[in-house]
Coordinates of C-alpha atoms and ligand atoms in Angstrom, one line a residue:
X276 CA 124.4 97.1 70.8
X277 CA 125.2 98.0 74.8
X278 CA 126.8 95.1 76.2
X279 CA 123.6 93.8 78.8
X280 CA 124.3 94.2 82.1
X281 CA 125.3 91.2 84.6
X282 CA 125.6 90.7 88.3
X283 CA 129.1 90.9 89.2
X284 CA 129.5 88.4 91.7
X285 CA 127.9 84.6 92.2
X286 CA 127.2 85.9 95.8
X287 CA 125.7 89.0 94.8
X288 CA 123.0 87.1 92.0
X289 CA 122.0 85.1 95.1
X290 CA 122.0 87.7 97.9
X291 CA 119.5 89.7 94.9
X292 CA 117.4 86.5 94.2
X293 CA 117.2 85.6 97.7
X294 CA 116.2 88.9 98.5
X295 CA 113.6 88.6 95.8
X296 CA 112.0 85.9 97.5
X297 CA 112.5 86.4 100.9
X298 CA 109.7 88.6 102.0
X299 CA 106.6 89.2 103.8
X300 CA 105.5 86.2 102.4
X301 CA 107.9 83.8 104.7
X302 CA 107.3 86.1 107.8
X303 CA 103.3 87.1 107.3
X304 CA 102.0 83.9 106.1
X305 CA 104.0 81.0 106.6
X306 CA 103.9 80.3 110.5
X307 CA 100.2 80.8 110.6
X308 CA 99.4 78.4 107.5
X309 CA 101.6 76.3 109.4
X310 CA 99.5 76.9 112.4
X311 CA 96.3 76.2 111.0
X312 CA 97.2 73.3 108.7
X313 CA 98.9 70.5 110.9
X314 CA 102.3 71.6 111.9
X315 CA 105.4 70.0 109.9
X316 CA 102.3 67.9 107.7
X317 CA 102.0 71.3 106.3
X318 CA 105.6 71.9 105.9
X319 CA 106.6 68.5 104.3
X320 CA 103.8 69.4 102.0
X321 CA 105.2 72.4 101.3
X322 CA 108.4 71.1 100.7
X323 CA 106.9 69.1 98.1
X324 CA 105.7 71.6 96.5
X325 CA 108.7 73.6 96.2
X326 CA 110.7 70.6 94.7
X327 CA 107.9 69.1 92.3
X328 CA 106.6 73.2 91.2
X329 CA 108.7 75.9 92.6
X330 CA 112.1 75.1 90.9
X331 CA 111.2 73.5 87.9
X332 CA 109.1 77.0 87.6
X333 CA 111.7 78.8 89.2
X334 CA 114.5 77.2 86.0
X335 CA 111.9 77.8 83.5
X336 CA 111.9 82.0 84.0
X337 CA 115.6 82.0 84.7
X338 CA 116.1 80.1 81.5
X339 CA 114.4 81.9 79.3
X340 CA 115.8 85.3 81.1
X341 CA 119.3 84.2 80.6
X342 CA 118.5 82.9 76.8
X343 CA 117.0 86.1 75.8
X344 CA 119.0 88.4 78.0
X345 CA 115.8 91.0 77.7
X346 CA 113.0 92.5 80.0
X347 CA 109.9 90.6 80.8
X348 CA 108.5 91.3 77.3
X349 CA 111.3 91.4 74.9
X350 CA 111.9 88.1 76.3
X351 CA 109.7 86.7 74.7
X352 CA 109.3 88.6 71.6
X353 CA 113.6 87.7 71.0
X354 CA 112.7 83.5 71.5
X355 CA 109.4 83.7 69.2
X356 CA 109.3 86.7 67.0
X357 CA 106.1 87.8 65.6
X358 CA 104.0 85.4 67.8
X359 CA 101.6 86.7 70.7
X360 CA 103.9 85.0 73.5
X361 CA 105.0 88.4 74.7
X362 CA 101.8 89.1 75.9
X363 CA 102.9 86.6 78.6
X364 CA 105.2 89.4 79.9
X365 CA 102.7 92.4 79.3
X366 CA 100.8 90.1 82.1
X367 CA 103.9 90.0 84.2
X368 CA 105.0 94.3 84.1
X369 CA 100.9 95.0 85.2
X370 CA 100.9 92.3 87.8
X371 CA 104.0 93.0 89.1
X372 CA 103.0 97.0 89.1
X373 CA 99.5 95.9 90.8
X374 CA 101.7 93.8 93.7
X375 CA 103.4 96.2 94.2
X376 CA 100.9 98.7 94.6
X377 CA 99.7 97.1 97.7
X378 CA 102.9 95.8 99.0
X379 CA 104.7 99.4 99.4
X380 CA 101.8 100.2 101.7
X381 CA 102.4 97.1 104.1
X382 CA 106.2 97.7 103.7
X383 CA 105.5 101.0 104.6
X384 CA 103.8 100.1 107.7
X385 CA 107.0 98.0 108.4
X386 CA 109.1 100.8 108.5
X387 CA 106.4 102.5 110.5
X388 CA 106.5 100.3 113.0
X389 CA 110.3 100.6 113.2
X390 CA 110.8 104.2 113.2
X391 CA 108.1 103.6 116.2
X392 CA 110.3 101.0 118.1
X393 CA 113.2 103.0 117.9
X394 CA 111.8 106.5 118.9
X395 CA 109.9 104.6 122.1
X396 CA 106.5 105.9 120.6
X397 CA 105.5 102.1 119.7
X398 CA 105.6 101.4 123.4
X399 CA 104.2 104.5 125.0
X400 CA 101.3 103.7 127.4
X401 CA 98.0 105.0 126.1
X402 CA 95.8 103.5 129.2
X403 CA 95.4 104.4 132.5
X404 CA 96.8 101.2 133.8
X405 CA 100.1 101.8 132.1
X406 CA 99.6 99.0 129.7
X407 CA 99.8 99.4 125.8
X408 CA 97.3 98.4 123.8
X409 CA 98.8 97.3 120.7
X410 CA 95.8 96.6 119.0
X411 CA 95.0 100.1 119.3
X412 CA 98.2 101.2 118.0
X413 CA 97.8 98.9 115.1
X414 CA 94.1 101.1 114.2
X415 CA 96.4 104.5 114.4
X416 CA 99.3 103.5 112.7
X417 CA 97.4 101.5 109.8
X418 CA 94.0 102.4 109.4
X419 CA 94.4 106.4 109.5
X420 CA 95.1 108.3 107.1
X421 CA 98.1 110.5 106.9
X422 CA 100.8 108.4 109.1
X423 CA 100.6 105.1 106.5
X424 CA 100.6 107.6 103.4
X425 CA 103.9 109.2 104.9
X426 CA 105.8 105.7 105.2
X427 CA 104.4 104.7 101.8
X428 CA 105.7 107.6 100.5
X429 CA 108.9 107.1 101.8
X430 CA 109.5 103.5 100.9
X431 CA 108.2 104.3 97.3
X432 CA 111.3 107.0 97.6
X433 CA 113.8 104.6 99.0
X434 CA 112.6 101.9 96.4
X435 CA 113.5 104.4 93.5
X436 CA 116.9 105.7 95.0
X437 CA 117.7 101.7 94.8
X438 CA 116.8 101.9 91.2
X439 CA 118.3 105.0 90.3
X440 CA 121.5 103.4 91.1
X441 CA 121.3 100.6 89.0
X442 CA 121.2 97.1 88.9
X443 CA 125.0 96.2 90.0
X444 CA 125.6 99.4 92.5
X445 CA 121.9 99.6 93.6
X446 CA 120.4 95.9 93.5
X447 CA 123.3 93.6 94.0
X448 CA 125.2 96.5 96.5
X449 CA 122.2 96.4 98.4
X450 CA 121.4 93.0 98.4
X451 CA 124.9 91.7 99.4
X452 CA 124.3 93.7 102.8
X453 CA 121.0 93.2 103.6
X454 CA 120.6 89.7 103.2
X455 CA 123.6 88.9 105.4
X456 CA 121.9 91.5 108.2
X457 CA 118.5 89.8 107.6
X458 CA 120.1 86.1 108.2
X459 CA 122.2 87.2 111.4
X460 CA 119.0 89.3 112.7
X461 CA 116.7 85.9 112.0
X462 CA 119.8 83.6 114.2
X463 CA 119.6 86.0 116.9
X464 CA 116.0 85.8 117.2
X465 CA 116.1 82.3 117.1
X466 CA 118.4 81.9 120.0
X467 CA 116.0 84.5 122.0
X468 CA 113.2 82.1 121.1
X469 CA 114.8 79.6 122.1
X470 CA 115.8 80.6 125.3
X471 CA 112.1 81.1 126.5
X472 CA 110.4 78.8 129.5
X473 CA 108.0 76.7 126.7
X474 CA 110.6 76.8 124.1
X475 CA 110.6 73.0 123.6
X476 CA 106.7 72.5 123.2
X477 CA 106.5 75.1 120.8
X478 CA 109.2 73.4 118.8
X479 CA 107.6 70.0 119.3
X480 CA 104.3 71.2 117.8
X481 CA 106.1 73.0 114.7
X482 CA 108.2 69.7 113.8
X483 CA 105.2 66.9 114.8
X484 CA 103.0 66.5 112.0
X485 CA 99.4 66.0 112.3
X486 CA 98.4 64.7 108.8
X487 CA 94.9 64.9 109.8
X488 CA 94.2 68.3 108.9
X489 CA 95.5 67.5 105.0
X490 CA 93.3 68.1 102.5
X491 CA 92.9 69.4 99.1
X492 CA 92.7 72.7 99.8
X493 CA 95.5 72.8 102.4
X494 CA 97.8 71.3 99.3
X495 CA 96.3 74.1 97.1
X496 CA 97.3 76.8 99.6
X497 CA 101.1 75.4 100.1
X498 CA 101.1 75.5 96.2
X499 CA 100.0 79.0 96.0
X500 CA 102.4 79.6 99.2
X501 CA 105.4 78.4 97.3
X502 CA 104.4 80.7 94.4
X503 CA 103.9 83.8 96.3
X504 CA 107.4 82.9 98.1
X505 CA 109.8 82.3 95.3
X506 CA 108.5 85.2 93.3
X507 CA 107.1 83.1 90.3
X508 CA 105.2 83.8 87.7
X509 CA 105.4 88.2 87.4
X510 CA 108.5 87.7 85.1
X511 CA 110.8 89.2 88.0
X512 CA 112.5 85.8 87.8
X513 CA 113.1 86.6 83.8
X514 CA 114.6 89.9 84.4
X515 CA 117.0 89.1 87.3
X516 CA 118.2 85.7 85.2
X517 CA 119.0 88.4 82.3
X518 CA 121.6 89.6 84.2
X519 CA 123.4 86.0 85.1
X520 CA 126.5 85.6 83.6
X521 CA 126.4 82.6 81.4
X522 CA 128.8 80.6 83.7
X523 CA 126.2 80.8 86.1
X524 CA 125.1 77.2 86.9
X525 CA 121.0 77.7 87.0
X526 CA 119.9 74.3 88.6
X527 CA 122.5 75.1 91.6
X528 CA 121.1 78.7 91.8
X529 CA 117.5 77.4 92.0
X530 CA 118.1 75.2 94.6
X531 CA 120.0 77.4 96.5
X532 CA 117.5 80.1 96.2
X533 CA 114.6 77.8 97.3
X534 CA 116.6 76.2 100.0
X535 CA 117.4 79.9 101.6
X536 CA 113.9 80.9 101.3
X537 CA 112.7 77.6 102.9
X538 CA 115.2 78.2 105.5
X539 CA 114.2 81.7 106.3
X540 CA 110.5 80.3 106.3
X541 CA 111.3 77.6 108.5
X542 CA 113.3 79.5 110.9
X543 CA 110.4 81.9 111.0
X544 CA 108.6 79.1 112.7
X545 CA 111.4 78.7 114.9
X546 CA 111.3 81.7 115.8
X547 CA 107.5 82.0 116.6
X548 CA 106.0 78.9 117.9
X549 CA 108.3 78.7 121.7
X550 CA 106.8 82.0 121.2
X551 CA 103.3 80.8 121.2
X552 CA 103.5 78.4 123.8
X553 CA 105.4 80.4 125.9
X554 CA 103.0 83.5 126.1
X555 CA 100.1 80.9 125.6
X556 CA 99.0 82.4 122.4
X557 CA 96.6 79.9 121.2
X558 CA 94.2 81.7 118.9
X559 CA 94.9 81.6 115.2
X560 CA 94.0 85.0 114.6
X561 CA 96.8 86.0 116.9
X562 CA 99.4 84.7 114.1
X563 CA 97.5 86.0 111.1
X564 CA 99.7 88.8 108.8
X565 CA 99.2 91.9 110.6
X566 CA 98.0 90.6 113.5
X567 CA 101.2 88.8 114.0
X568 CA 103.5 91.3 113.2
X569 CA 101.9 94.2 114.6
X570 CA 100.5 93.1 117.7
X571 CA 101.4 89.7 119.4
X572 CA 105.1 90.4 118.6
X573 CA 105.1 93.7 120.3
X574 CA 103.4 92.3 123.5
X575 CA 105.4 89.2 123.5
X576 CA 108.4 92.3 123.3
X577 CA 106.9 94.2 126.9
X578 CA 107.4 91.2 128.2
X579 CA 111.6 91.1 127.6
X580 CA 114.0 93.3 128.9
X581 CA 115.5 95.9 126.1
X582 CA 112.2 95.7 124.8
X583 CA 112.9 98.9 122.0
X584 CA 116.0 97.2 121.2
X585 CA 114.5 93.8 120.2
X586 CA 111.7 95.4 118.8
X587 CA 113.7 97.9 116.5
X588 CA 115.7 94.7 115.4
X589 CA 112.5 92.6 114.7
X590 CA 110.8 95.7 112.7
X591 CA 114.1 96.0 111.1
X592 CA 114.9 92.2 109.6
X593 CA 111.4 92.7 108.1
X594 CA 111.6 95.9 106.8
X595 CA 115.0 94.9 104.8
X596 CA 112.7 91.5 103.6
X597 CA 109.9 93.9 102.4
X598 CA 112.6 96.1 100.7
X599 CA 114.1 93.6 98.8
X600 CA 110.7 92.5 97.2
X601 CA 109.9 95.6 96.4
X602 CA 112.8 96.4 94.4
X603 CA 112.7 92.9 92.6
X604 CA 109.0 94.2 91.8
X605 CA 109.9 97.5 91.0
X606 CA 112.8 96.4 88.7
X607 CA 110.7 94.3 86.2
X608 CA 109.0 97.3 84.9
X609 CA 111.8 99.3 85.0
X610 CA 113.5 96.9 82.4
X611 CA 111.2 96.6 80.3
X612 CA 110.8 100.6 79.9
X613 CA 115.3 100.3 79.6
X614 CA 115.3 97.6 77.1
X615 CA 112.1 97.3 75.5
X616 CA 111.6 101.0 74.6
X617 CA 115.0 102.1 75.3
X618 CA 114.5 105.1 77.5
X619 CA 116.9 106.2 80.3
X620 CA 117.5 104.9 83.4
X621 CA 116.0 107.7 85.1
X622 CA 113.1 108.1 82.9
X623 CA 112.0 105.1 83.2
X624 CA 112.2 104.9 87.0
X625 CA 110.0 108.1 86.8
X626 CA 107.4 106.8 84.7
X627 CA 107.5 103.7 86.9
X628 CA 107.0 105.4 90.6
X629 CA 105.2 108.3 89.7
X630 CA 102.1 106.5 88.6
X631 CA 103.1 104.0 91.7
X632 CA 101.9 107.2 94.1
X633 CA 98.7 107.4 93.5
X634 CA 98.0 104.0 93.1
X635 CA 100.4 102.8 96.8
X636 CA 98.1 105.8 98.4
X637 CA 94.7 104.9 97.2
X638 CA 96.0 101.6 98.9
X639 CA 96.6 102.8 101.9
X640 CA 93.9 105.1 102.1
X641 CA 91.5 102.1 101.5
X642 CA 92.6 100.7 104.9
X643 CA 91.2 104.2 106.6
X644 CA 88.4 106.3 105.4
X645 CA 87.8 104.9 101.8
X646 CA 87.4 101.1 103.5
X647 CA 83.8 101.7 102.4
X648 CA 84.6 101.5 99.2
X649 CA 84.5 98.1 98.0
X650 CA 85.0 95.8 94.7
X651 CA 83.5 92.9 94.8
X652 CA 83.2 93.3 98.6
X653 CA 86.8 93.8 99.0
X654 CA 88.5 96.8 100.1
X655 CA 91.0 98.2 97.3
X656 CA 93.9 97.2 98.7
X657 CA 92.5 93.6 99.7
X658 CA 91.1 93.5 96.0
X659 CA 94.6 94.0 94.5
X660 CA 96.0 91.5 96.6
X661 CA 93.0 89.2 96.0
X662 CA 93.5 89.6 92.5
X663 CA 96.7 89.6 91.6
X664 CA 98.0 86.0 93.9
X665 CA 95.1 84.4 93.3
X666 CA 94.5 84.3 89.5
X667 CA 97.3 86.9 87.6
X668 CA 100.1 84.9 89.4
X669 CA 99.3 81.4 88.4
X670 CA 97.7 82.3 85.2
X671 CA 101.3 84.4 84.3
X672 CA 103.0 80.8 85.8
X673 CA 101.0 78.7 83.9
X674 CA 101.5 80.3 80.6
X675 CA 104.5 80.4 81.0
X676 CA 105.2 76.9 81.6
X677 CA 103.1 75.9 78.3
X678 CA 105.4 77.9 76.6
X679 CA 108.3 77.1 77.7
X680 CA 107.2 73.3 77.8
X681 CA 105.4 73.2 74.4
X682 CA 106.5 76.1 72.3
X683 CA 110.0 77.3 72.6
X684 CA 112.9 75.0 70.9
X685 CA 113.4 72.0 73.3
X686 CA 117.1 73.0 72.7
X687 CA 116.8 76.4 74.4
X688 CA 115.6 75.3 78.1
X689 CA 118.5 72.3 77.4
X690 CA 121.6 74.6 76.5
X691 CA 120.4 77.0 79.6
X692 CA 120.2 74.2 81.9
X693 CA 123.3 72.6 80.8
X694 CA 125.3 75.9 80.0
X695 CA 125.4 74.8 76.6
X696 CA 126.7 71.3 77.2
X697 CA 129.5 72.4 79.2
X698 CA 128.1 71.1 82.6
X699 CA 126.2 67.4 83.1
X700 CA 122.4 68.2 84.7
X701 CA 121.1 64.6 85.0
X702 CA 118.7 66.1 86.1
X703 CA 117.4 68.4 83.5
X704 CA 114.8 65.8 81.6
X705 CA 112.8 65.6 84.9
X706 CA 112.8 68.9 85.3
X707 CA 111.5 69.3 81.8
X708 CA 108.6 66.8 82.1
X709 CA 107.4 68.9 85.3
X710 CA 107.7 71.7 83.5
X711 CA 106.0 69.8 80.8
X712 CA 103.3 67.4 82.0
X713 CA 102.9 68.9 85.9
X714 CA 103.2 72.2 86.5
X715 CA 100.7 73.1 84.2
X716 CA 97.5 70.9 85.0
X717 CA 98.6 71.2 88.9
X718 CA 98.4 75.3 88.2
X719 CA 95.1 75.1 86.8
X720 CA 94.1 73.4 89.3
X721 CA 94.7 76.0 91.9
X722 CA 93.3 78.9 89.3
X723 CA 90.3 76.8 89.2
X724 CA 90.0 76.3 93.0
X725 CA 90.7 79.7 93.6
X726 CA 87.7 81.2 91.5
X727 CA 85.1 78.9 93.3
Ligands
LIG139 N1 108.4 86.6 97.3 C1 108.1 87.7 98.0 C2 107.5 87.3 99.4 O1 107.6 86.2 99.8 C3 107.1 88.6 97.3 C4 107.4 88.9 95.9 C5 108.5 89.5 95.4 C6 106.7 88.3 94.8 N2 108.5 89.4 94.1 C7 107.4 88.7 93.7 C8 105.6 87.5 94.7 C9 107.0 88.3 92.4 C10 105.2 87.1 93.4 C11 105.9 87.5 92.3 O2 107.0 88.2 100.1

């Protein structure tokens, strides 16, 4: 058989991971959740969630992925032959496909928005006064038709060139450049926050907690949070940890990889609240997703000298965290087309974006002049979204966690955590009995809260 394929570097397994994780997710959602849900309260809660969910989940997908050394499906199929567990990982390849159906479209509108920045367009008055008005721009440059489909298009083509090159020269190459850029471009734009008039109030109201806005659903939406921003539960976990050499140490990656995404969350807020308090944004809809992104950020930009520059840097750290997703997303099908039914690299990358076009477009379109269409009262592109966090996520975790927990050999999960008894994990057990006893009642419980 072909020798599997591993990451050739320690650095270059985290810079991938990272890159995994790091995305839209930390920039779009976290300062306003933050925002709307008591300031640090919601961050120390959110902590908590990554430590007592996030990695336990987080070691249960890479050990499996590094036991089986196989795709999202085979996975399973190698640990429990001739049982229906693999149907785990069919869940995992069509959520991750459906994710990223939608997400190519807002990474698309990313790279939109910094093609704009650096070509001036972005900031071209379109009223009389001479003033921009962003919100405007927002309508032309997402909710038409042709310019989205173009971007789309093109981060769907950039996605598979990634691909094509293959997991060490395209995945890990990439990663171990980007994620350096994205952590230097997040410093900078720290400092810049921090040099603002209101810097210090902002600050004060990101790191004072107010733990009377706590409540159950606020927990349920860090929970979901930390999901959405590790990357659990779609099996892209499994398939990266199939490439970890078996030296690899996977508690110390874990934590690493959910310290660096907290980080990049946390400086986020940094980043954005002298922000608000400086411009006196005070509106939470000002700091919602798109919103955020695509129009305060811009004005607070008018308002700086070098305005394209800043701007083309700021569209830029997001577009390389939306690219990195993507590819983490992209790459779980493309595995399990490699390993499972052993076609070609470039066959299966084919069969994996080709279908990805008309799928990405409808996506897009569903933002302009198919938005009437609706499932469910959702838009096509909200529906995906809707869908696929809010139930196939944490039904993929939780399965996944009974399995691990309850069916496979309590030996395998062990041997990966302690490299086969060659390292001491103290800490293994605990991570076991969350894995165990309370990851899966706490993920039913946000499955359940999220149907009603
Ligand atoms: N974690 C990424 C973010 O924060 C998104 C993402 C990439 C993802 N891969 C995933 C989410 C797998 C769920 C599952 O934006």
């Amino acid at each position: 058989m072909k020798e599997k394929i591993r990451f050739s570097s320690k650095l270059g397994l985290i810079a991938a991971t990272v890159g995994s994780a790091v995305g839209l997710g930390n920039i779009w959602r976290f300062p306003a959740e933050v925002q709307e849900n008591g300031g640090a309260a919601f961050l120390l809660i959110y902590l908590a969630c990554v430590c007592i969910l996030g990695i336990p989940v987080m070691l249960a997908e890479f050990s499996v992925g590094r036991a089986a050394r196989a795709d999202a499906i085979h996975t399973f199929q190698k640990l429990t032959p001739g049982k229906p567990w693999w149907l785990i990982g069919v869940l995992g390849v069509l959520a991750s496909f459906i994710i990223l159906g939608f997400y190519l479209v807002v990474s698309g509108w990313t790279l939109e928005y910094l093609f704009a920045s650096v070509s001036g367009s972005l900031f071209t008055p379109d009223e009389p006064s001479g003033s921009v008005n962003f919100g405007a721009k927002m309508q032309e440059y997402v909710q038409t038709d042709v310019r989205p489909i173009v971007f789309t298009l093109l981060m769907i083509a950039i996605n598979a060139i990634v691909l094509w090159r293959g997991v060490k020269k395209g995945i890990e190459k990439l990663s171990n450049v980007l994620m350096p850029l994205l952590f230097l471009l997040l410093v900078i734009f720290c400092c810049v926050s921090l040099s603002l008039p209101d810097a210090s109030k902002g600050l004060k109201y990101f790191f004072s907690p107010d733990f009377s806005k706590i409540n159950g659903s606020v927990i349920i939406s860090a929970l979901g949070q930390a999901f959405f921003s590790l990357s659990l539960g779609l099996g892209v976990l499994i398939t990266y940890a199939s490439y970890f050499p078996g030296s690899t140490r996977l508690g110390r990656t874990a934590a690493t990889v959910s310290l660096l995404d907290l980080m990049v969350a946390i400086l986020m807020g940094i980043i954005i609240f002298p922000v608000v308090t400086s411009f006196g944004i005070s509106d939470s809809e000002s700091l919602r997703g798109g919103t955020l992104v695509f129009v305060t950020i811009p004005e607070v930009f008018t308002h700086m000298e070098c305005t394209r520059l800043w701007s083309s840097l700021f569209f830029l750290l997001i577009s390389v965290a939306a690219l990195t997703s993507t590819i983490s997303l992209g790459q779980v099908s493309v595995a399990f087309l490699q390993d499972s039914l052993h076609w070609s690299r470039r066959k299966a990358i084919v069969c994996v974006f080709l279908p990805l076009v008309p799928v990405s477009l409808a996506c897009s379109l569903s933002q302009g002049s198919w938005n009437s269409f609706r499932i469910l009262g959702y838009n096509l592109f909200d529906f995906l979204d809707c869908f696929a966090t809010n139930y196939l996520l944490p039904i993929g975790a939780l399965l996944l966690c009974v399995y691990v927990g309850w069916i496979l050999p309590k030996n395998t999960l062990r041997d990966q955590l302690t490299n086969h008894g060659s390292i001491c994990a103290v800490w293994a057990p605990a991570v076991s009995m969350a894995i165990k006893y309370i990851a899966p009642p706490l993920i039913f419980i946000i499955l359940i809260s999220n149907a009603l």
